[in-house]
């Protein structure tokens, strides 16, 4: 395709994709299948890759991320981002409304809205095109998080209708509960620490450097205010309706997310409705906001130093219920950390039934002076795992037993230890305590570590119980016929598992290092160490001074790394992993790019410019993942000569995009 034809096709595709995106994400309906949509998007991505000079920075292909923001630029707000004055009682709302009536006389209409519990954002548009998205910051200046905000599907990159040439729209970016729970479920599966609540996670996600991860997280946004000179609207309610016409996702009166009311009775109806209905919402709110509708009246009322006089937030009380403490049990993590858990008589709280609450550590139990059968108060307060916030000691029986933190491990009976300066107790029996052993293996196979397809934590438990796997190196000695003998193991699942294990041998050194689960060596530190030492061989004998010379490695990490490699068993395991062919050195191409981040790719057939192994290395070095068999999760099939027809047919049936060697080379700019 020549440049002219490509340009035309690109703008055609952009228009079509934007329209379908809007229908799907904002209007919740669609005119084409997911498959057809993906075809359009893939065509656009390929055309843009082949003609980089034609790629538009507001192309819908940006929705999948790819841009990395090294440092978020500070930007001064054109209109300061103020906060709302808060009230916690209906009396305060009544007083506020009376004050307004006194100060401006005449009829006042109010807009009632939800107070979304997320992160405020200001998005500037120029001539109908997304220009920049800035966080609230200190209210005067915030950070430019445009690359990340562009991945949020409900935020239009190009507007439609009669929009003003220049304006800023403000709203709240939030984590829909379903996306938040799905993220945490995946993290649990991968043995990663869970995120505490949707709001903080939304805020953290918005500040990630890699927009591809942001794109996958499923953030959403509601808009609640338009700022600009000479806006053609008279009031707030009308503005919100206008914003809808331009393509924004705005709260809808039909859902009762927004209401135009005439008086205090209307305000109270809105508050009372949402005080109970909020538990059924698919996102979190922490109150409602009431605003004077008319822009002229808003101007007359003006601002205090911090907030507008024409708006007020009514915050809901944090819901608190009581229940009975039935027992305290203790969980052992992969590092041996002991977490006490309160088991409660089931009680309804915030739309779910609560049976357990975290007690964090021994100090927390002490502070609450917990006794068995105590009546305890529980709050959710934004946290997903409920908290015990107090005890109703008046109900305590004289003979009630005080909760004593355990002295021995509940799993292996070893005497627990508490290290200086740490709140947590630990079971020091690292090599003999079953949940620590299986926890370490589960960490090893998890997505961010060796990412072994076809093997999960449950199978690890099963393999451990059967005596087939006692440490991470044993995984590579597994024999199909032994595994087949276990319960619920079919030929196909065993084959997938063995393929997944074999494919993990291509995982780069830095992730192998992270997978070992050395204390304090998380993903980032593992990357820095890998870059610093270049090989496992070198790391195993590195001196303390050599270690602390590495970026991000301090005393604590250096000691931990040395302790790990002083242990004979650990060294033996690492030697066995080396012998099995895992990557134990950095490869220069490792940092080639991340165009393929998150993509599952099958390579099949014979190639002319590269060997199959070379292609696989290119994939891994650009953040992609090699998989051996085609499934509906496969993103691309790179098809060489002499590829089996069955594979090709399967890829076609599943709608997997098929690339020739040439197309792959063009796409990657090799
Ligand atoms: S209006 C001048 N409307 O609450 C203030 N804010 O404390 C304009 N928020 O930073 C804000 N939902 O992050 C407004 N429907 C809503 C809101 C809302 C949530 C947040 C926003 C703001 C904070 C104010």
XYZ file of C-alpha atoms and ligand atoms in Angstrom:
694
model
C 0.000 0.000 0.000
C 1.443 3.407 -0.907
C 1.620 6.259 1.588
C -1.466 8.030 0.252
C -3.653 4.950 0.379
C -2.278 4.126 3.831
C -3.129 7.603 5.083
C -6.690 7.333 3.848
C -7.176 3.866 5.262
C -5.698 4.946 8.628
C -8.119 7.838 8.998
C -11.018 5.602 7.917
C -10.027 3.016 10.504
C -9.598 5.631 13.238
C -13.065 6.949 12.622
C -14.678 3.525 12.604
C -12.808 2.323 15.687
C -13.616 5.481 17.642
C -17.277 5.073 16.801
C -17.365 1.415 17.870
C -15.371 2.177 21.017
C -17.876 4.825 22.003
C -20.865 2.599 21.302
C -19.359 -0.230 23.302
C -17.853 1.532 26.294
C -20.048 4.570 26.730
C -23.368 3.452 25.351
C -22.962 -0.239 26.300
C -24.076 -1.556 22.925
C -22.305 -2.745 19.811
C -22.818 -3.076 16.111
C -19.976 -5.446 15.313
C -18.520 -8.585 16.885
C -15.422 -8.456 19.090
C -13.655 -10.370 16.378
C -14.458 -7.809 13.678
C -13.460 -5.012 16.037
C -10.112 -6.664 16.728
C -9.548 -7.063 12.998
C -10.005 -3.322 12.483
C -7.714 -2.488 15.390
C -5.050 -4.940 14.261
C -5.169 -3.545 10.759
C -4.647 -0.065 12.179
C -1.777 -1.194 14.415
C -0.051 -2.849 11.479
C -0.532 0.109 9.174
C 0.832 2.471 11.809
C 3.806 0.177 12.370
C 4.507 0.094 8.638
C 4.055 3.883 8.293
C 5.249 5.353 11.595
C 5.204 8.857 10.114
C 1.404 8.581 9.780
C 0.756 7.428 13.355
C -1.474 9.906 15.197
C -0.798 10.433 18.879
C -4.541 10.249 19.495
C -5.077 7.134 17.443
C -7.289 4.545 19.183
C -4.309 2.175 18.981
C -3.021 4.182 21.973
C -5.780 2.514 23.962
C -3.655 -0.600 24.296
C -0.837 1.434 25.776
C 2.788 1.144 24.812
C 4.029 4.593 25.765
C 6.347 4.759 28.717
C 6.423 7.895 30.869
C 9.804 8.149 32.559
C 8.896 11.257 34.483
C 5.486 12.868 34.786
C 5.811 16.541 33.882
C 4.420 19.094 36.325
C 1.716 21.280 34.807
C 0.080 24.367 36.282
C -3.714 24.280 36.254
C -5.383 27.009 34.253
C -8.331 26.856 36.687
C -7.281 25.783 40.198
C -8.595 22.384 41.214
C -10.401 23.092 44.444
C -11.948 20.698 46.887
C -15.472 20.503 48.234
C -16.534 21.413 51.732
C -17.702 18.287 53.478
C -20.703 17.696 55.706
C -21.586 14.635 57.664
C -25.159 15.371 58.724
C -28.393 16.306 57.028
C -28.665 19.325 59.364
C -25.542 20.783 57.797
C -27.072 20.382 54.330
C -30.258 22.113 55.468
C -28.220 24.993 56.921
C -26.169 25.278 53.724
C -29.309 25.458 51.572
C -30.823 28.131 53.818
C -27.647 30.194 53.679
C -27.729 30.079 49.877
C -31.334 31.177 49.714
C -30.598 34.104 51.993
C -27.581 35.199 50.052
C -29.000 35.077 46.517
C -32.809 35.116 46.851
C -34.977 33.804 44.020
C -35.367 30.240 42.875
C -32.392 27.918 43.089
C -32.219 24.572 41.307
C -29.749 21.965 42.516
C -27.891 19.185 40.785
C -27.323 16.127 42.960
C -24.493 13.810 41.953
C -22.573 10.879 43.334
C -19.254 11.526 45.008
C -17.072 9.042 43.187
C -14.285 7.591 45.288
C -11.395 7.807 42.872
C -8.817 10.266 41.607
C -9.639 13.708 40.213
C -8.485 14.421 36.663
C -8.597 17.470 34.402
C -8.554 16.754 30.661
C -7.939 19.495 28.129
C -9.322 19.380 24.587
C -8.360 21.599 21.705
C -10.415 21.649 18.530
C -12.081 18.431 19.570
C -8.829 16.545 20.161
C -7.463 15.223 23.461
C -4.575 17.461 24.450
C -3.519 16.642 27.977
C -4.715 15.030 31.198
C -3.438 16.360 34.503
C -3.895 15.072 38.070
C -5.116 17.318 40.858
C -1.740 17.493 42.615
C -1.818 20.288 45.178
C -4.723 22.009 43.419
C -2.460 24.579 41.755
C -0.319 22.198 39.746
C -0.553 18.520 38.942
C 1.174 15.884 36.830
C 0.710 15.154 33.152
C -0.565 11.572 33.000
C -1.836 11.767 29.407
C -0.317 8.493 28.173
C -2.090 6.567 30.887
C -5.391 8.415 30.637
C -5.519 7.782 26.891
C -5.839 4.061 27.599
C -9.162 4.579 29.405
C -11.703 3.535 26.802
C -14.531 5.767 28.020
C -12.444 8.928 27.583
C -12.770 10.112 23.975
C -9.602 11.021 22.101
C -11.562 12.847 19.429
C -14.902 14.553 20.032
C -18.077 14.778 18.013
C -20.853 17.399 17.788
C -20.680 21.123 18.611
C -17.929 21.186 21.206
C -16.239 24.479 22.193
C -12.827 24.955 20.541
C -11.011 24.958 23.879
C -12.108 23.629 27.233
C -11.134 21.467 30.152
C -13.374 18.734 31.471
C -12.921 17.384 34.972
C -13.972 14.148 36.462
C -13.024 11.206 38.572
C -11.043 8.195 37.429
C -12.011 5.111 39.382
C -11.581 1.358 39.504
C -14.844 -0.464 38.720
C -15.315 -3.095 41.434
C -15.430 -5.991 38.958
C -12.066 -4.987 37.448
C -10.600 -4.478 40.914
C -11.711 -7.911 42.147
C -10.488 -9.569 38.944
C -7.091 -7.894 39.375
C -6.798 -9.072 42.958
C -7.936 -12.591 42.053
C -5.147 -12.740 39.474
C -2.646 -11.389 41.995
C -3.688 -13.996 44.517
C -3.179 -16.698 41.902
C 0.254 -15.286 41.114
C 1.195 -15.148 44.787
C 1.467 -11.355 44.708
C 0.328 -9.100 47.555
C -3.273 -7.921 47.150
C -4.254 -4.302 46.602
C -6.069 -2.829 49.593
C -8.831 -0.796 47.981
C -10.034 0.421 44.579
C -9.301 4.101 45.188
C -5.627 3.752 46.080
C -5.197 1.234 43.297
C -6.714 3.670 40.782
C -4.343 6.341 42.003
C -1.319 4.012 41.850
C -2.308 2.759 38.405
C -2.512 6.270 37.026
C 1.106 6.824 38.064
C 2.516 3.665 36.473
C 5.242 4.352 33.956
C 4.119 1.682 31.547
C 0.797 2.546 29.936
C 0.347 -1.015 28.651
C -0.268 -2.157 32.217
C -2.670 0.725 32.752
C -4.567 -0.307 29.608
C -5.026 -3.810 30.987
C -6.303 -2.711 34.371
C -9.747 -1.493 33.218
C -9.967 1.962 34.815
C -13.061 4.032 34.124
C -14.049 7.693 34.445
C -17.109 9.852 35.102
C -17.000 13.524 34.164
C -18.507 16.190 36.394
C -17.503 19.663 35.321
C -16.593 21.751 32.297
C -14.283 24.751 32.480
C -13.548 27.250 29.757
C -14.050 30.818 28.601
C -17.351 31.703 26.911
C -18.960 28.319 27.312
C -22.303 28.216 25.518
C -24.172 26.505 28.414
C -26.169 28.242 31.175
C -25.967 25.670 33.869
C -24.256 22.577 35.186
C -26.960 20.031 34.344
C -27.084 21.189 30.747
C -23.276 21.043 30.519
C -23.239 17.443 31.594
C -25.849 16.584 28.941
C -23.769 18.439 26.352
C -20.653 16.544 27.329
C -22.564 13.360 26.586
C -23.250 14.610 23.046
C -19.541 15.256 22.545
C -18.805 11.631 23.435
C -18.051 11.632 27.159
C -19.325 9.110 29.655
C -21.440 11.132 32.037
C -23.778 10.170 34.871
C -27.309 9.478 33.605
C -30.550 10.697 35.214
C -32.135 7.340 34.248
C -29.734 5.547 36.615
C -30.347 8.202 39.252
C -26.586 8.921 39.190
C -27.507 12.575 38.679
C -30.709 14.540 39.349
C -31.880 18.104 38.811
C -34.012 18.965 41.865
C -36.040 21.982 42.908
C -35.648 22.118 46.677
C -34.257 20.612 49.877
C -36.829 17.794 49.742
C -35.404 16.722 46.386
C -31.881 16.839 47.835
C -32.913 14.669 50.794
C -34.598 12.116 48.509
C -31.348 11.752 46.590
C -29.267 11.377 49.775
C -31.660 8.841 51.309
C -31.856 6.786 48.153
C -28.072 6.450 47.770
C -27.390 5.941 51.470
C -28.714 2.398 51.020
C -28.505 1.851 47.249
C -24.763 2.611 47.172
C -23.966 -0.995 48.096
C -25.375 -2.155 44.775
C -23.290 0.202 42.662
C -20.597 -1.315 40.429
C -18.096 1.263 41.782
C -17.430 2.906 45.145
C -18.757 6.263 46.254
C -18.172 7.973 49.576
C -21.075 10.382 49.503
C -23.089 12.652 47.249
C -22.357 16.137 45.939
C -24.941 18.901 45.700
C -24.283 21.801 43.320
C -26.190 24.943 42.431
C -27.233 24.421 38.824
C -27.226 27.940 37.375
C -23.800 29.271 36.308
C -24.861 32.872 37.029
C -25.871 31.980 40.568
C -22.640 29.994 40.983
C -20.698 33.104 40.036
C -22.642 35.242 42.522
C -21.914 32.784 45.322
C -18.219 32.507 44.501
C -15.541 30.680 46.458
C -13.940 30.517 49.866
C -10.162 30.035 49.884
C -10.483 26.289 49.395
C -13.861 25.479 47.937
C -16.841 26.803 46.034
C -19.779 28.122 48.080
C -22.140 26.757 45.449
C -21.351 23.097 46.147
C -21.204 20.816 49.154
C -20.412 17.145 49.710
C -22.482 14.972 52.001
C -20.296 12.109 53.191
C -21.834 8.803 54.193
C -20.962 7.388 57.562
C -18.592 4.440 57.307
C -20.790 1.459 57.881
C -19.983 -0.344 61.125
C -21.520 -3.592 62.351
C -20.884 -5.849 65.311
C -20.266 -9.581 65.389
C -18.811 -12.234 67.660
C -15.194 -13.368 67.581
C -15.386 -17.156 67.261
C -11.706 -17.940 66.896
C -8.382 -16.620 65.732
C -6.473 -18.695 63.191
C -3.026 -18.080 61.744
C -1.863 -18.145 58.140
C 1.698 -18.865 57.084
C 2.958 -17.028 53.979
C 5.759 -18.074 51.629
C 8.285 -16.031 53.584
C 7.128 -17.637 56.828
C 5.308 -14.471 57.957
C 2.405 -15.296 60.264
C -0.873 -13.392 59.795
C -3.577 -13.737 62.438
C -7.136 -13.860 61.109
C -10.289 -13.285 63.148
C -13.112 -15.732 62.370
C -16.453 -14.103 63.044
C -20.104 -15.052 63.183
C -21.168 -14.138 59.622
C -22.606 -10.647 59.364
C -23.806 -8.451 56.477
C -21.643 -5.398 55.803
C -21.543 -3.153 52.757
C -23.390 -5.598 50.538
C -21.335 -8.707 51.376
C -21.270 -11.260 54.161
C -18.233 -10.890 56.360
C -16.834 -13.997 58.053
C -13.236 -13.025 58.554
C -11.225 -9.953 59.380
C -7.491 -9.404 59.264
C -5.748 -8.788 62.563
C -2.376 -7.939 60.941
C -0.018 -8.935 63.770
C 0.473 -9.614 67.487
C 0.534 -5.909 68.372
C -2.899 -5.424 66.886
C -4.349 -8.231 69.014
C -2.687 -6.737 72.058
C -3.963 -3.265 71.300
C -7.538 -4.483 71.003
C -7.056 -6.672 74.095
C -9.074 -9.336 72.270
C -10.807 -12.148 74.140
C -12.562 -15.177 72.724
C -16.296 -14.589 72.081
C -15.842 -10.832 72.308
C -18.431 -8.686 70.574
C -16.334 -6.752 68.083
C -17.038 -3.784 65.780
C -16.160 -4.210 62.132
C -15.750 -1.611 59.418
C -14.967 -1.826 55.750
C -13.897 1.775 55.355
C -12.642 1.444 51.804
C -10.545 -1.605 52.582
C -11.585 -4.827 50.934
C -10.582 -6.952 53.893
C -12.669 -5.692 56.815
C -11.026 -4.452 59.979
C -11.881 -4.909 63.631
C -11.966 -1.372 64.961
C -13.053 -1.948 68.544
C -14.416 -4.288 71.184
C -17.636 -3.914 73.186
C -16.010 -4.920 76.480
C -19.300 -4.516 78.396
C -20.494 -7.825 76.929
C -17.375 -9.758 77.925
C -17.836 -12.640 80.372
C -15.452 -12.772 83.342
C -14.093 -16.155 82.386
C -13.467 -15.157 78.735
C -10.100 -16.337 77.460
C -7.616 -13.712 76.355
C -6.284 -14.284 72.818
C -2.658 -15.306 73.091
C -0.547 -14.994 69.986
C 0.766 -18.459 69.142
C 4.320 -19.378 70.041
C 4.692 -22.185 67.502
C 3.974 -22.458 63.794
C 0.446 -23.775 63.206
C 1.709 -25.836 60.275
C 5.023 -27.317 61.411
C 5.158 -26.509 65.126
C 8.525 -24.742 64.953
C 9.055 -22.000 67.559
C 8.187 -18.653 65.962
C 10.632 -15.739 65.818
C 10.120 -12.011 65.812
C 13.013 -10.063 64.324
C 14.014 -6.752 65.749
C 12.131 -3.833 64.286
C 9.491 -6.034 62.587
C 5.848 -6.294 63.581
C 5.396 -9.730 62.074
C 6.243 -13.107 63.609
C 8.000 -15.602 61.342
C 8.304 -19.373 61.196
C 12.051 -19.895 60.651
C 11.618 -23.454 59.328
C 11.971 -22.288 55.756
C 12.822 -25.653 54.303
C 10.484 -27.880 56.269
C 7.283 -25.870 56.699
C 4.794 -27.026 53.996
C 3.046 -23.714 53.169
C 6.426 -21.999 52.913
C 7.704 -24.667 50.533
C 4.621 -24.639 48.309
C 4.335 -20.857 48.616
C 7.876 -20.469 47.278
C 7.198 -22.836 44.397
C 3.936 -21.007 43.595
C 5.861 -17.747 43.545
C 8.441 -19.307 41.205
C 5.801 -20.314 38.632
C 3.742 -17.099 38.935
C 3.075 -14.739 36.042
C 5.728 -12.142 36.795
C 8.304 -14.812 37.588
C 8.655 -17.934 35.377
C 5.076 -17.579 34.102
C 4.579 -21.311 33.623
C 1.451 -22.050 31.641
C -0.504 -25.141 32.636
C 0.728 -25.102 36.228
C -1.023 -23.366 39.121
C -0.880 -23.241 42.912
C -3.395 -26.076 43.305
C -1.351 -28.404 41.131
C 1.748 -27.448 43.090
C -0.025 -28.524 46.314
C -0.961 -31.792 44.644
C 2.560 -32.415 43.324
C 4.031 -31.575 46.722
C 1.667 -33.920 48.573
C 2.516 -36.692 46.121
C 6.212 -36.110 46.838
C 6.973 -35.217 43.214
C 8.043 -31.635 43.839
C 9.871 -30.457 46.943
C 11.669 -27.477 45.484
C 11.656 -25.379 42.329
C 14.292 -27.453 40.542
C 12.135 -30.585 40.874
C 9.637 -28.970 38.472
C 12.090 -29.506 35.629
C 12.527 -33.190 36.512
C 8.800 -33.968 36.340
C 7.921 -36.951 34.182
C 4.627 -37.064 32.330
C 3.826 -40.622 33.391
C 4.273 -39.816 37.111
C 2.053 -36.741 36.914
C -0.616 -38.621 34.948
C -1.129 -40.928 37.922
C -2.405 -38.049 40.067
C -6.099 -37.225 40.534
C -7.764 -35.018 37.926
C -4.746 -35.144 35.596
C -5.541 -35.794 31.952
C -3.150 -36.278 29.049
C -3.911 -32.820 27.679
C -3.318 -30.992 30.956
C -0.067 -32.861 31.534
C 1.082 -32.031 28.016
C 0.241 -28.362 28.546
C 2.107 -28.374 31.833
C 5.236 -29.938 30.344
C 5.119 -27.525 27.401
C 4.752 -24.617 29.813
C 7.714 -25.849 31.851
C 9.868 -26.225 28.731
C 8.879 -22.757 27.452
C 9.866 -21.173 30.773
C 13.500 -21.955 29.996
C 13.468 -18.912 27.716
C 12.380 -16.545 30.508
C 15.098 -13.886 30.966
C 17.625 -14.016 33.765
C 16.157 -11.095 35.722
C 12.882 -12.961 36.112
C 14.641 -16.197 37.042
C 16.336 -14.214 39.776
C 13.031 -12.744 40.948
C 11.456 -16.209 40.805
C 13.969 -17.588 43.339
C 12.118 -15.619 46.013
C 15.184 -14.230 47.777
C 13.953 -12.069 50.607
C 13.680 -8.360 49.665
C 14.485 -9.130 46.014
C 11.312 -8.005 44.270
C 10.847 -7.492 40.566
C 12.666 -4.164 40.323
C 15.584 -5.120 42.543
C 15.986 -8.380 40.601
C 16.190 -6.381 37.374
C 18.791 -4.040 38.831
C 20.867 -6.909 40.197
C 20.676 -8.774 36.888
C 21.861 -5.670 35.044
C 24.587 -5.143 37.632
C 26.084 -8.645 37.786
C 25.123 -9.960 34.325
C 25.191 -13.618 35.407
C 24.093 -15.976 38.155
C 27.603 -17.374 38.354
C 28.931 -13.948 39.232
C 26.113 -13.206 41.667
C 26.658 -16.409 43.613
C 30.100 -15.310 44.706
C 29.631 -11.526 44.625
C 31.099 -9.703 47.609
C 29.076 -7.447 49.886
C 30.787 -4.397 48.405
C 30.028 -5.477 44.867
C 26.388 -5.954 45.791
C 25.812 -2.629 47.485
C 27.449 -0.878 44.540
C 24.372 -1.898 42.500
C 21.631 0.686 42.078
C 18.764 0.133 44.571
C 20.717 -2.470 46.559
C 21.343 -1.497 50.152
C 22.673 -3.280 53.211
C 19.519 -5.278 53.920
C 19.252 -6.652 50.385
C 22.976 -7.369 50.079
C 22.957 -9.378 53.311
C 19.867 -11.266 52.226
C 21.367 -12.156 48.826
C 24.595 -13.338 50.419
C 22.717 -15.376 53.001
C 20.742 -17.045 50.211
C 23.871 -18.137 48.354
C 25.713 -19.208 51.491
C 23.108 -21.904 51.889
C 24.290 -25.153 50.272
C 20.765 -26.335 49.402
C 19.967 -23.107 47.611
C 23.200 -23.324 45.617
C 22.407 -26.881 44.649
C 18.934 -25.877 43.438
C 20.381 -23.035 41.377
C 23.003 -25.396 39.875
C 20.249 -27.794 38.885
C 18.238 -24.975 37.288
C 21.372 -24.011 35.342
C 21.825 -27.575 34.175
C 18.221 -27.586 32.979
C 19.012 -24.664 30.698
C 17.246 -21.756 32.411
C 18.554 -18.304 31.469
C 21.334 -17.480 33.912
C 22.874 -14.547 32.092
C 21.591 -11.284 30.740
C 21.293 -11.157 26.991
C 22.023 -7.860 25.367
C 18.794 -7.900 23.364
C 16.901 -8.189 26.611
C 15.955 -4.559 26.661
C 15.141 -4.340 22.989
C 11.671 -2.895 23.603
C 8.217 -3.669 24.810
C 6.112 -3.600 21.667
C 4.946 -7.119 22.450
C 4.285 -6.670 26.153
C 1.477 -8.942 27.284
C 1.148 -10.642 23.874
C 1.013 -14.427 23.590
C 2.698 -15.582 20.416
C 3.001 -18.938 18.693
C 5.925 -19.501 16.312
C 5.490 -22.345 13.894
C 7.127 -23.609 10.702
C 10.460 -22.902 9.043
C 11.821 -19.392 8.526
C 14.380 -17.882 6.200
C 15.784 -14.764 7.935
C 15.798 -16.158 11.466
C 15.887 -19.519 13.155
C 12.868 -20.376 15.244
C 14.889 -19.878 18.427
C 16.044 -16.475 17.260
C 12.444 -15.436 16.649
C 11.505 -16.630 20.123
C 14.303 -14.582 21.617
C 13.114 -11.503 19.734
C 9.626 -12.048 21.136
C 10.825 -12.374 24.718
C 13.199 -9.431 24.356
C 10.275 -7.250 23.293
C 8.147 -8.272 26.250
C 6.101 -10.979 24.504
C 5.514 -14.524 25.540
C 6.131 -17.683 23.520
C 3.396 -20.240 23.796
C 3.463 -23.624 22.189
C -0.158 -24.193 21.299
C -2.832 -21.949 19.819
C -5.758 -20.971 22.019
C -8.217 -18.116 22.170
C -5.648 -16.285 24.320
C -3.076 -16.285 21.501
C -2.513 -12.850 19.983
C -0.351 -13.733 16.989
C 0.734 -16.777 15.069
C 3.993 -16.256 13.208
C 3.650 -18.712 10.383
C 6.694 -20.014 8.553
C 6.946 -22.463 5.673
C 5.824 -26.045 6.112
C 3.526 -25.208 8.970
C 0.945 -27.884 9.733
C -2.479 -27.164 8.167
C -4.279 -28.076 11.408
C -2.521 -25.261 13.261
C -3.362 -22.800 10.533
C -6.990 -23.825 10.555
C -7.201 -23.548 14.337
C -5.683 -20.069 14.227
C -8.181 -19.054 11.559
C -11.116 -20.472 13.477
C -10.126 -18.697 16.675
C -9.510 -15.437 14.870
C -5.817 -15.388 15.846
C -3.921 -12.908 13.755
C -1.515 -14.675 11.432
C 1.724 -12.977 10.459
C 4.196 -14.091 7.848
C 7.898 -13.782 8.641
C 8.019 -10.679 6.443
C 5.055 -9.063 8.184
C 6.546 -9.760 11.587
C 9.848 -8.198 10.512
C 8.001 -5.086 9.249
C 5.838 -4.842 12.332
C 8.843 -4.983 14.625
C 10.934 -2.704 12.459
C 13.735 -5.321 12.424
S -17.005 18.730 41.918
C -14.672 22.624 43.152
N -18.283 16.488 41.742
O -14.247 15.225 45.313
C -14.768 21.201 43.355
N -16.151 16.467 42.775
O -13.310 17.288 47.483
C -15.246 20.528 42.147
N -15.418 14.241 43.496
O -11.339 16.648 43.978
C -15.433 19.122 42.354
N -17.196 13.150 42.796
O -12.025 14.387 43.142
C -17.164 17.094 42.167
N -19.532 14.544 41.471
C -18.428 15.152 41.885
C -17.387 14.442 42.510
C -16.252 15.146 42.949
C -16.019 13.036 43.385
C -14.119 14.471 44.139
C -13.136 15.240 43.283
C -12.715 16.420 44.062
C -13.134 16.054 45.448
C -13.531 17.343 46.143
